[in-house]
Structure formats: structure tokens, C-alpha cells
Coordinates of C-alpha atoms and ligand atoms in Angstrom, one line a residue:
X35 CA 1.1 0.7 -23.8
X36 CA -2.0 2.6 -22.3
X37 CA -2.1 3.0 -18.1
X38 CA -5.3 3.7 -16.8
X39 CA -5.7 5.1 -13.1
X40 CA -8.7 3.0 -11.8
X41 CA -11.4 3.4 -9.7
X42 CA -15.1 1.3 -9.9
X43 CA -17.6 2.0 -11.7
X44 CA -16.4 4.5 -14.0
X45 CA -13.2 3.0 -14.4
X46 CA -14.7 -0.2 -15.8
X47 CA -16.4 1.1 -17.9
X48 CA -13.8 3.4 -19.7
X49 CA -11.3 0.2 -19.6
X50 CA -14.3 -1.7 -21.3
X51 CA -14.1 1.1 -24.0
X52 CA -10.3 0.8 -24.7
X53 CA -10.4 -2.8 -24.7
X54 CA -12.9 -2.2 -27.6
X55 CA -10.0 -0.3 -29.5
X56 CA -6.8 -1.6 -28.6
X57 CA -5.3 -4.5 -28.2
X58 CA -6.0 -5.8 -24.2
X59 CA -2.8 -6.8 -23.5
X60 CA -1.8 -3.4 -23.8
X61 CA -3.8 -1.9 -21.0
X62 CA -2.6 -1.9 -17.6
X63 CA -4.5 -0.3 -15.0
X64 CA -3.3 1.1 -11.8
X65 CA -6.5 0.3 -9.4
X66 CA -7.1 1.8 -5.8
X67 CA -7.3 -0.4 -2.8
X68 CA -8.0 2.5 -0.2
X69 CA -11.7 1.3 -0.5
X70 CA -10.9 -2.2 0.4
X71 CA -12.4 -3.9 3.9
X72 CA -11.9 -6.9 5.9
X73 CA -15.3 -8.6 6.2
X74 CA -16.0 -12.2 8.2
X75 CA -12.3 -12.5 7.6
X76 CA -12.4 -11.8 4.3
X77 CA -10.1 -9.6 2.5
X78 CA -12.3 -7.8 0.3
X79 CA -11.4 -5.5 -2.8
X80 CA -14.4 -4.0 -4.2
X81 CA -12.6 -1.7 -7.4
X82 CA -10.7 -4.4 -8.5
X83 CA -13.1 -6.8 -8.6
X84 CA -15.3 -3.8 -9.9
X85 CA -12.6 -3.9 -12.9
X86 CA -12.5 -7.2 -12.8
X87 CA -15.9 -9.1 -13.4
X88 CA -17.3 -5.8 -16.1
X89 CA -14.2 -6.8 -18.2
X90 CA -14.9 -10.9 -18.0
X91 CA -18.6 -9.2 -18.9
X92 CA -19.8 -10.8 -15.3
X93 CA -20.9 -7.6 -14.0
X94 CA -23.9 -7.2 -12.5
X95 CA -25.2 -4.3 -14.8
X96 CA -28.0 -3.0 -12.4
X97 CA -25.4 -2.5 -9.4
X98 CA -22.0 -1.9 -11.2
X99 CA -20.9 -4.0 -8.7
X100 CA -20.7 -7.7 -7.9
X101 CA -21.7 -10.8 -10.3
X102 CA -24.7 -11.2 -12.8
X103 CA -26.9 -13.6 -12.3
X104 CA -25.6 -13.6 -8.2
X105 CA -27.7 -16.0 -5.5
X106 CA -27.1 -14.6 -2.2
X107 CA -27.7 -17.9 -0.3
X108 CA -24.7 -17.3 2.5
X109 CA -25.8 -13.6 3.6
X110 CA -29.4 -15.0 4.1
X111 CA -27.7 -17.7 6.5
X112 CA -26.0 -15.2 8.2
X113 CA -28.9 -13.2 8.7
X114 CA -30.1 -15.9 11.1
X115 CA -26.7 -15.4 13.6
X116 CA -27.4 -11.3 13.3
X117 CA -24.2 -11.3 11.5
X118 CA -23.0 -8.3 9.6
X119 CA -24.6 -8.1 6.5
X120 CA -25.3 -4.6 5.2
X121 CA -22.6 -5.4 3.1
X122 CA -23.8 -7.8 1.0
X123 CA -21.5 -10.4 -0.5
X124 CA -22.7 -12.7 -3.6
X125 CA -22.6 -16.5 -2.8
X126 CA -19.9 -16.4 -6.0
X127 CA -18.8 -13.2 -5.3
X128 CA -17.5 -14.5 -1.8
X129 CA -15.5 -17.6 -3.7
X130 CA -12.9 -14.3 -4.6
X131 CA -12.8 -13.5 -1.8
X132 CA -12.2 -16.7 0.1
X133 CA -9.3 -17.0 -2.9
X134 CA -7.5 -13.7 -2.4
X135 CA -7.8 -14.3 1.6
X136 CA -6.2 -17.6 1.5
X137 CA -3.8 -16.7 -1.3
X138 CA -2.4 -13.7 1.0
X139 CA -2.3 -15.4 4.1
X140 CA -0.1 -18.0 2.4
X141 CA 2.2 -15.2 1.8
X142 CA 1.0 -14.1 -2.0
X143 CA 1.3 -10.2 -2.5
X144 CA -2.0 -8.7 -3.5
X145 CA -1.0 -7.8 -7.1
X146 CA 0.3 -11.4 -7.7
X147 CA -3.2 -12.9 -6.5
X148 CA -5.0 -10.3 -8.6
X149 CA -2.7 -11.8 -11.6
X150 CA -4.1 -15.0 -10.6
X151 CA -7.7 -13.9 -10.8
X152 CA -7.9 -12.0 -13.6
X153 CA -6.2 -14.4 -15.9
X154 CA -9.0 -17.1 -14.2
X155 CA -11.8 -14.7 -15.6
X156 CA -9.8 -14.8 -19.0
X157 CA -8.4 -11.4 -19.2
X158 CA -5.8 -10.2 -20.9
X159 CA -5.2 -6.6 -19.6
X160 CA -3.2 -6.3 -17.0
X161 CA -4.7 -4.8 -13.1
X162 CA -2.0 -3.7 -10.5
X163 CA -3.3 -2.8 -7.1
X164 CA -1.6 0.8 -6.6
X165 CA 0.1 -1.1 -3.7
X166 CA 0.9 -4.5 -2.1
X167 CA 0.8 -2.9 1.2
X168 CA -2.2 -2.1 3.4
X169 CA -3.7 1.0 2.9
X170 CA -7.5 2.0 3.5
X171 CA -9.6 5.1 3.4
X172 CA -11.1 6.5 6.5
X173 CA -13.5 9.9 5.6
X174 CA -14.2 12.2 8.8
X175 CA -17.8 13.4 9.7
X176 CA -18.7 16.9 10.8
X177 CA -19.0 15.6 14.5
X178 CA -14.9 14.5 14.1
X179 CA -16.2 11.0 13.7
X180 CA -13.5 8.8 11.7
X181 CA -15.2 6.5 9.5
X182 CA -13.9 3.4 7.6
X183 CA -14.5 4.2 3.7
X184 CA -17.3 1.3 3.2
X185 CA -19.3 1.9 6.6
X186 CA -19.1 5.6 5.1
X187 CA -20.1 4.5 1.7
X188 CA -22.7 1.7 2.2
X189 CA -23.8 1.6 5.9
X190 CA -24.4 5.0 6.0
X191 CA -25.2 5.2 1.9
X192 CA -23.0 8.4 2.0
X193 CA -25.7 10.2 3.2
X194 CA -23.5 12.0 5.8
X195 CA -21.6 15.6 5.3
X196 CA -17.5 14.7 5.4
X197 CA -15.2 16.9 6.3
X198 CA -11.8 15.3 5.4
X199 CA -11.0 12.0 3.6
X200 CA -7.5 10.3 4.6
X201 CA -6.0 7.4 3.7
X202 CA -4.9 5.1 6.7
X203 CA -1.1 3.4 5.4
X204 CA -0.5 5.2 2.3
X205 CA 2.7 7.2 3.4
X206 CA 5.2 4.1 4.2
X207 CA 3.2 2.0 1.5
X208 CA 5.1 1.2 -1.5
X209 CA 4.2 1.2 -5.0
X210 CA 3.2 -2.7 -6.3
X211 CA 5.8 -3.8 -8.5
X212 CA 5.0 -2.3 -12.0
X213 CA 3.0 0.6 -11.4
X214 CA 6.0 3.5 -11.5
X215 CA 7.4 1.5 -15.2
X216 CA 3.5 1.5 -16.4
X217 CA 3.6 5.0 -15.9
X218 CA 6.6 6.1 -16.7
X219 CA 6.4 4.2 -20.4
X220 CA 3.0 4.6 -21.1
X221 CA 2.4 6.2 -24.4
X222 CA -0.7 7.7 -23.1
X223 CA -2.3 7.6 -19.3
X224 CA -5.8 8.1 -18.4
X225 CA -7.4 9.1 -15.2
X226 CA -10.5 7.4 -16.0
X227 CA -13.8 9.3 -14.6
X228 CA -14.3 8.0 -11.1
X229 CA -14.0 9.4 -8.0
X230 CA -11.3 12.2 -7.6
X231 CA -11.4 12.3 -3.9
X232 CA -12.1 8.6 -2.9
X233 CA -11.1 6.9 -6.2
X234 CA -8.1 8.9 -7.9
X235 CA -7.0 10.4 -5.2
X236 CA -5.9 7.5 -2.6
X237 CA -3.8 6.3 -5.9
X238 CA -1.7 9.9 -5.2
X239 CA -1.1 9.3 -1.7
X240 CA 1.6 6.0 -2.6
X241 CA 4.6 7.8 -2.1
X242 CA 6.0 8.3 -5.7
X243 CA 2.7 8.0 -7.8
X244 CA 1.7 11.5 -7.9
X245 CA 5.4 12.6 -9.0
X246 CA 5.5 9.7 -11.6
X247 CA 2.3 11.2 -13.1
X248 CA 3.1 14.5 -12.9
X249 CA 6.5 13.4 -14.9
X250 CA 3.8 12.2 -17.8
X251 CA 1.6 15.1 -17.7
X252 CA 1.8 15.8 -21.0
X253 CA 0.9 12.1 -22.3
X254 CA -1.7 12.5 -19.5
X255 CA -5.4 12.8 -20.0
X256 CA -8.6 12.8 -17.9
X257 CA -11.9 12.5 -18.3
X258 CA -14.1 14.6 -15.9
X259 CA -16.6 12.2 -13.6
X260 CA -18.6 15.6 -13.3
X261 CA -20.8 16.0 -15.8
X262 CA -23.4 19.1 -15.4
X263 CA -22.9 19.8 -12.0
X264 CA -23.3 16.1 -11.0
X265 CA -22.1 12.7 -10.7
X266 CA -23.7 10.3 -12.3
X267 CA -23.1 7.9 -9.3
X268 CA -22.4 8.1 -6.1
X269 CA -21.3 11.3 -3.9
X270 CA -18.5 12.6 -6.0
X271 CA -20.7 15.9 -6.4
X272 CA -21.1 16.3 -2.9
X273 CA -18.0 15.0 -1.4
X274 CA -16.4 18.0 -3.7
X275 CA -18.5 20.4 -2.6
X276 CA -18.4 19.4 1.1
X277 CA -14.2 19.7 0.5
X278 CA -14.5 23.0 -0.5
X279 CA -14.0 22.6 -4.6
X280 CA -16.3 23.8 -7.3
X281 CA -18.3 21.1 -9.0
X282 CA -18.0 21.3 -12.5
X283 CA -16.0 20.4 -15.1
X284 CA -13.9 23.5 -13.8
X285 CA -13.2 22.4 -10.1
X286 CA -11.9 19.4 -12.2
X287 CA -9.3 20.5 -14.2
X288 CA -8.2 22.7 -11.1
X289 CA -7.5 19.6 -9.5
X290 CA -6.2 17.6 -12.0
X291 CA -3.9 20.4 -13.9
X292 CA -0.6 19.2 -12.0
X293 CA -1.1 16.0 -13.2
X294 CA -3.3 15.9 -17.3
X295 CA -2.3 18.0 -19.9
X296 CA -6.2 17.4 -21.1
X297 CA -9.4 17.2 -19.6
X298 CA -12.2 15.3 -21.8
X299 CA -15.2 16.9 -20.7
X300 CA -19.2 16.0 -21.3
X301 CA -21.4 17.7 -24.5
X302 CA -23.2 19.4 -22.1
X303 CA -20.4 21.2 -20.5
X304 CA -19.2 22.7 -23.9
X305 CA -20.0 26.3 -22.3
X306 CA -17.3 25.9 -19.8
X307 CA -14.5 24.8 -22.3
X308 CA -13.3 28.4 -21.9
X309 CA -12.8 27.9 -18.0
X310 CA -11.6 24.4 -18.4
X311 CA -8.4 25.9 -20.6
X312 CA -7.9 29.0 -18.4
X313 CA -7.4 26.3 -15.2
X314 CA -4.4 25.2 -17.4
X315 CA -5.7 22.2 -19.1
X316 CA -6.5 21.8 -22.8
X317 CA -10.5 21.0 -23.1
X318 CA -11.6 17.9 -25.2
X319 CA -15.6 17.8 -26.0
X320 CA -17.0 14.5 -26.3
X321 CA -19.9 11.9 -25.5
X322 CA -18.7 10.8 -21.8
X323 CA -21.9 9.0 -20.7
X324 CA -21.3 5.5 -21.0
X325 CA -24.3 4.2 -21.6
X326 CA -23.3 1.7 -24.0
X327 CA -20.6 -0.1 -25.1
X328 CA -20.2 1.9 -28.3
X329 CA -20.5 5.3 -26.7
X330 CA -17.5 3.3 -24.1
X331 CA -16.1 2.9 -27.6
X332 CA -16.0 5.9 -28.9
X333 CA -14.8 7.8 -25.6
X334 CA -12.2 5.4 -25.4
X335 CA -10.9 6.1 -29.0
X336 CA -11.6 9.5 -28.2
X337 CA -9.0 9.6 -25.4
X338 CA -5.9 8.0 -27.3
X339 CA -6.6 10.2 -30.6
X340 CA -6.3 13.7 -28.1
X341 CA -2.6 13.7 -29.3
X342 CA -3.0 13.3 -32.7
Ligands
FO1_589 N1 -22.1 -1.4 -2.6 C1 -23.3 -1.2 -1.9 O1 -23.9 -0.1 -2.1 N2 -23.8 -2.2 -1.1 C2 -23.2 -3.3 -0.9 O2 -23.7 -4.2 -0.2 C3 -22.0 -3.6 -1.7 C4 -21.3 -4.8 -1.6 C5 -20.2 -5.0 -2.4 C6 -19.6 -6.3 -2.4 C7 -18.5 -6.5 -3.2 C8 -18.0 -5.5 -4.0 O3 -16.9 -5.7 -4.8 C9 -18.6 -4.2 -4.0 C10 -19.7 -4.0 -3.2 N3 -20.3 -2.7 -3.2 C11 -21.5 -2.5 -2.5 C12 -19.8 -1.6 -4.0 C13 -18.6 -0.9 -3.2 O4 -19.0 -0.4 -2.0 C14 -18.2 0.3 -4.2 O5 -18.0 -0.2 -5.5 C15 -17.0 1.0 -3.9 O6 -16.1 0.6 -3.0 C16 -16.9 2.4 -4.4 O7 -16.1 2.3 -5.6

């Protein structure tokens, strides 16, 4: 059994990678729902569906996000009303949606839709929203402004210092049914590279999955999102920076030594292997640039044989 903590884009791909090397039934991945939204009504989980679609292989490969192939036929109608569209939801995209909305109002918890849809799209690993319960991430600005996570993320296109990230719900949320035993029996868990603040992070704040993890830390392994300095999407770089860590492979492992025994860090950080074991976790050198699905592969392999 193999538990990975989930974010998007990263995530995906690094469960794409496993799936390449181990039986799928034995994933489970643990995903965060602090980034979902509520949009025309519409309950709206972009990492799992993130997860979700790049392991059916219906990803959109130029976004990361939404469907291949997508029309986007309703948002162009709602352009006519001046409805809220900077968030752009596919015309199929939006049939998830419409699903999981319904499903939950009929009284279905979140992870037992999310079974639903995933085994519609043919998968057999198994996703678990960190939580049932209602939980969202709201980032603060400089000026004390309190943002939702999304209008931060893709009305604003994170192009906005932070000065504090919090997650709305998390302390009286409970953990979805499944996620303590899928850490607690893994044989090895992965924090896959995504976001440690927005990503990882909101995963920590479910009252009991930050001590189940740190009970695993040494069947625990990472895999840095940094890689030379940067992210390779999105504002983990600065978002680490802005919250007063270093970013490198270094500010890391600092973060992540309570909880991984081992950090798999990029070639091009192979200088700072030195620094990565002096923050208390054991460096692992490797191609972490997913790229393709044999480099996906390859880190995934790479991950499960660190104990060996
Ligand atoms: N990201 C964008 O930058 N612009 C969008 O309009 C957008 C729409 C969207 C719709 C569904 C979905 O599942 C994801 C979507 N994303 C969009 C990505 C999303 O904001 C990010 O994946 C995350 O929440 C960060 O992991």
C-alpha cells in the first residue's frame, strides 16, 4: 500500500508515475480540498479533479487542469449575462461538477462522490478528500485583505504579495473515512511535489493528519516542488519567500523534517545535498522534472526503492 499526499499538478503527475510501477489499486491518495470553491452553485474541487482526469489520461496537457479536447460553450453564454467567468469551467468539465453538487446535496459525503467519479473515469487507485467536511483556504494580502484561495490564485493570477495563508474549517473538520488507516499502514508515503504552503499544507491542518504522518516519518518520503530556486509552476517560490522560508531544496527539508525521513531532490540541486541532510532529512538525487511519463516513471520507482 502506497499513500500519497496530493496536491494538482504535481501531484498528478507523480501518481501517474507510480501507477506506471505498481499495481493501481494500491495507491491511495490523500487530496486537499482547501482550494475548492463554490461557483454558480457549483461545488467545485479543482485537485481532485486535477488527480482525477491526468490519471483517466483526460487532462488537458497545456493547462494541467481541466479536460482535453474541452468546448467551452456555457462560459461563452454566460459571458452575455456578465456572469462570473474568470474562472473558466469546460462544458464537460462542468457535468462533474453538476454531479458532485447534486450528489452532496442529496446527502452523499464528498469522499463517497469522489468514489463515484473516479471509478466512472475507470480508475482503480483510490482518492480520499483529506476531509468530508468544509474547509477552504483564504491567503491574506499585505493590505490585511482576506482572500478566497481561487480569487487569490486565478483572479488575481497570484500576482499579489501574501502575508499569511489559513485555512477556513480545518480545526473542527474531521479526517474522511480512510485517510488516518492509509497512513498509518502504508508501507511507504509520499508527499508528492506540489505546493507546501497551499497544497501540503492545508492537508496538516485536519486535526490528526499531521500527527499520523509524523507517526510514519520514517516510511515517509518527499519530493521537493523546488527545484533551483524555483517552481516550476505556480507561486510556490514566492509564496515561500513572502512567508519568510528559504527557497531551495533546503527551506524544504526544514519544513518537511518533522514529517519525511527523505527528501528526493532535483539533479541540479546535488550541491545542496550537504544542507538538505544537515536540516535532518536524508538527500535522494534524482530526475524530478516530469516531463514525461518515463521520467514520471522513473521518479516514481525512484521513490519506493529509497528504503531498499
Ligand atoms: N486555473 C486557472 O488559472 N484559470 C482557470 O480558469 C481555472 C479553472 C479551473 C477549473 C476547474 C479546475 O479543476 C481547475 C481550474 N483551474 C484554473 C486550476 C485551479 O485553479 C488550480 O489547479 C488549483 O486550485 C491549484 O492547485
Amino acid at each position: 500500500m502506497i499513500t500519497v499526499l496530493a496536491g494538482g499538478v504535481g501531484a498528478a503527475r507523480m501518481l501517474a508515475g507510480l501507477r506506471q510501477v505498481v499495481d493501481p489499486s494500491s495507491i491511495t491518495a490523500i487530496v486537499n480540498v482547501g482550494d475548492d470553491v463554490d461557483l454558480h452553485g457549483l461545488h467545485v474541487s479543482p485537485d481532485l479533479d486535477t488527480c482525477t482526469y491526468t490519471l483517466a489520461g483526460a487532462i488537458n496537457p497545456e493547462t494541467g487542469w481541466g479536460l482535453v479536447g474541452e468546448t467551452w460553450h456555457a462560459m461563452e453564454a454566460l459571458e452575455r449575462y456578465g456572469g462570473l467567468t474568470w474562472f473558466r469551467l469546460g462544458d464537460r468539465d462542468l457535468a462533474t461538477h453538476l454531479y458532485r453538487t447534486q450528489r452532496r446535496a442529496e446527502g452523499a459525503p464528498l469522499s463517497t462522490v469522489t468514489a463515484e467519479i473516479t471509478r466512472a473515469w475507470g480508475l482503480s487507485e483510490r482518492l480520499l478528500p483529506v476531509t468530508d467536511d468544509r474547509v477552504r483556504t483564504v491567503v491574506t494580502l499585505t493590505d490585511g485583505t482576506r482572500l478566497p484561495f481561487q480569487d487569490y490564485f486565478v483572479r488575481l493570477r497570484h500576482d499579489v504579495p501574501i502575508t499569511g495563508v489559513e485555512v477556513e474549517g480545518a480545526a473542527s473538520a474531521r479526517p474522511a473515512p480512510g485517510v488516518l488507516e492509509a497512513l498509518a499502514t502504508a508501507t511507504t508515503v509520499v508527499v508528492a511535489p506540489s505546493n507546501p504552503i497551499v497544497s501540503i499544507g492545508p492537508l496538516f491542518e485536519v486535526p490528526g493528519v499531521r500527527d499520523a504522518l509524523v507517526a510514519r516519518r520514517d516510511r515517509t518520503v518527499a519530493v521537493s516542488p523546488i527545484i533551483g530556486g524555483a517552481a516550476l509552476k505556480g507561486p510556490a517560490d514566492r509564496m515561500l519567500r513572502e512567508l519568510g522560508h528559504d527557497v531551495s531544496v533546503v527551506g524544504v527539508a526544514r519544513l518537511y523534517a518533522p514529517l519525511a525521513s527523505v527528501l528526493v531532490i532535483d539533479e541540479v540541486d546535488a550541491a545542496l545535498a550537504d544542507a538538505v541532510a544537515a536540516a535532518g532529512v536524508r538527500p535522494v538525487v534524482a530526475p524530478t522534472v516530469m516531463r514525461t511519463p518515463d521520467v514520471a516513471a522513473a521518479l516514481g520507482r525512484t521513490v519506493l526503492e529509497v528504503w531498499s
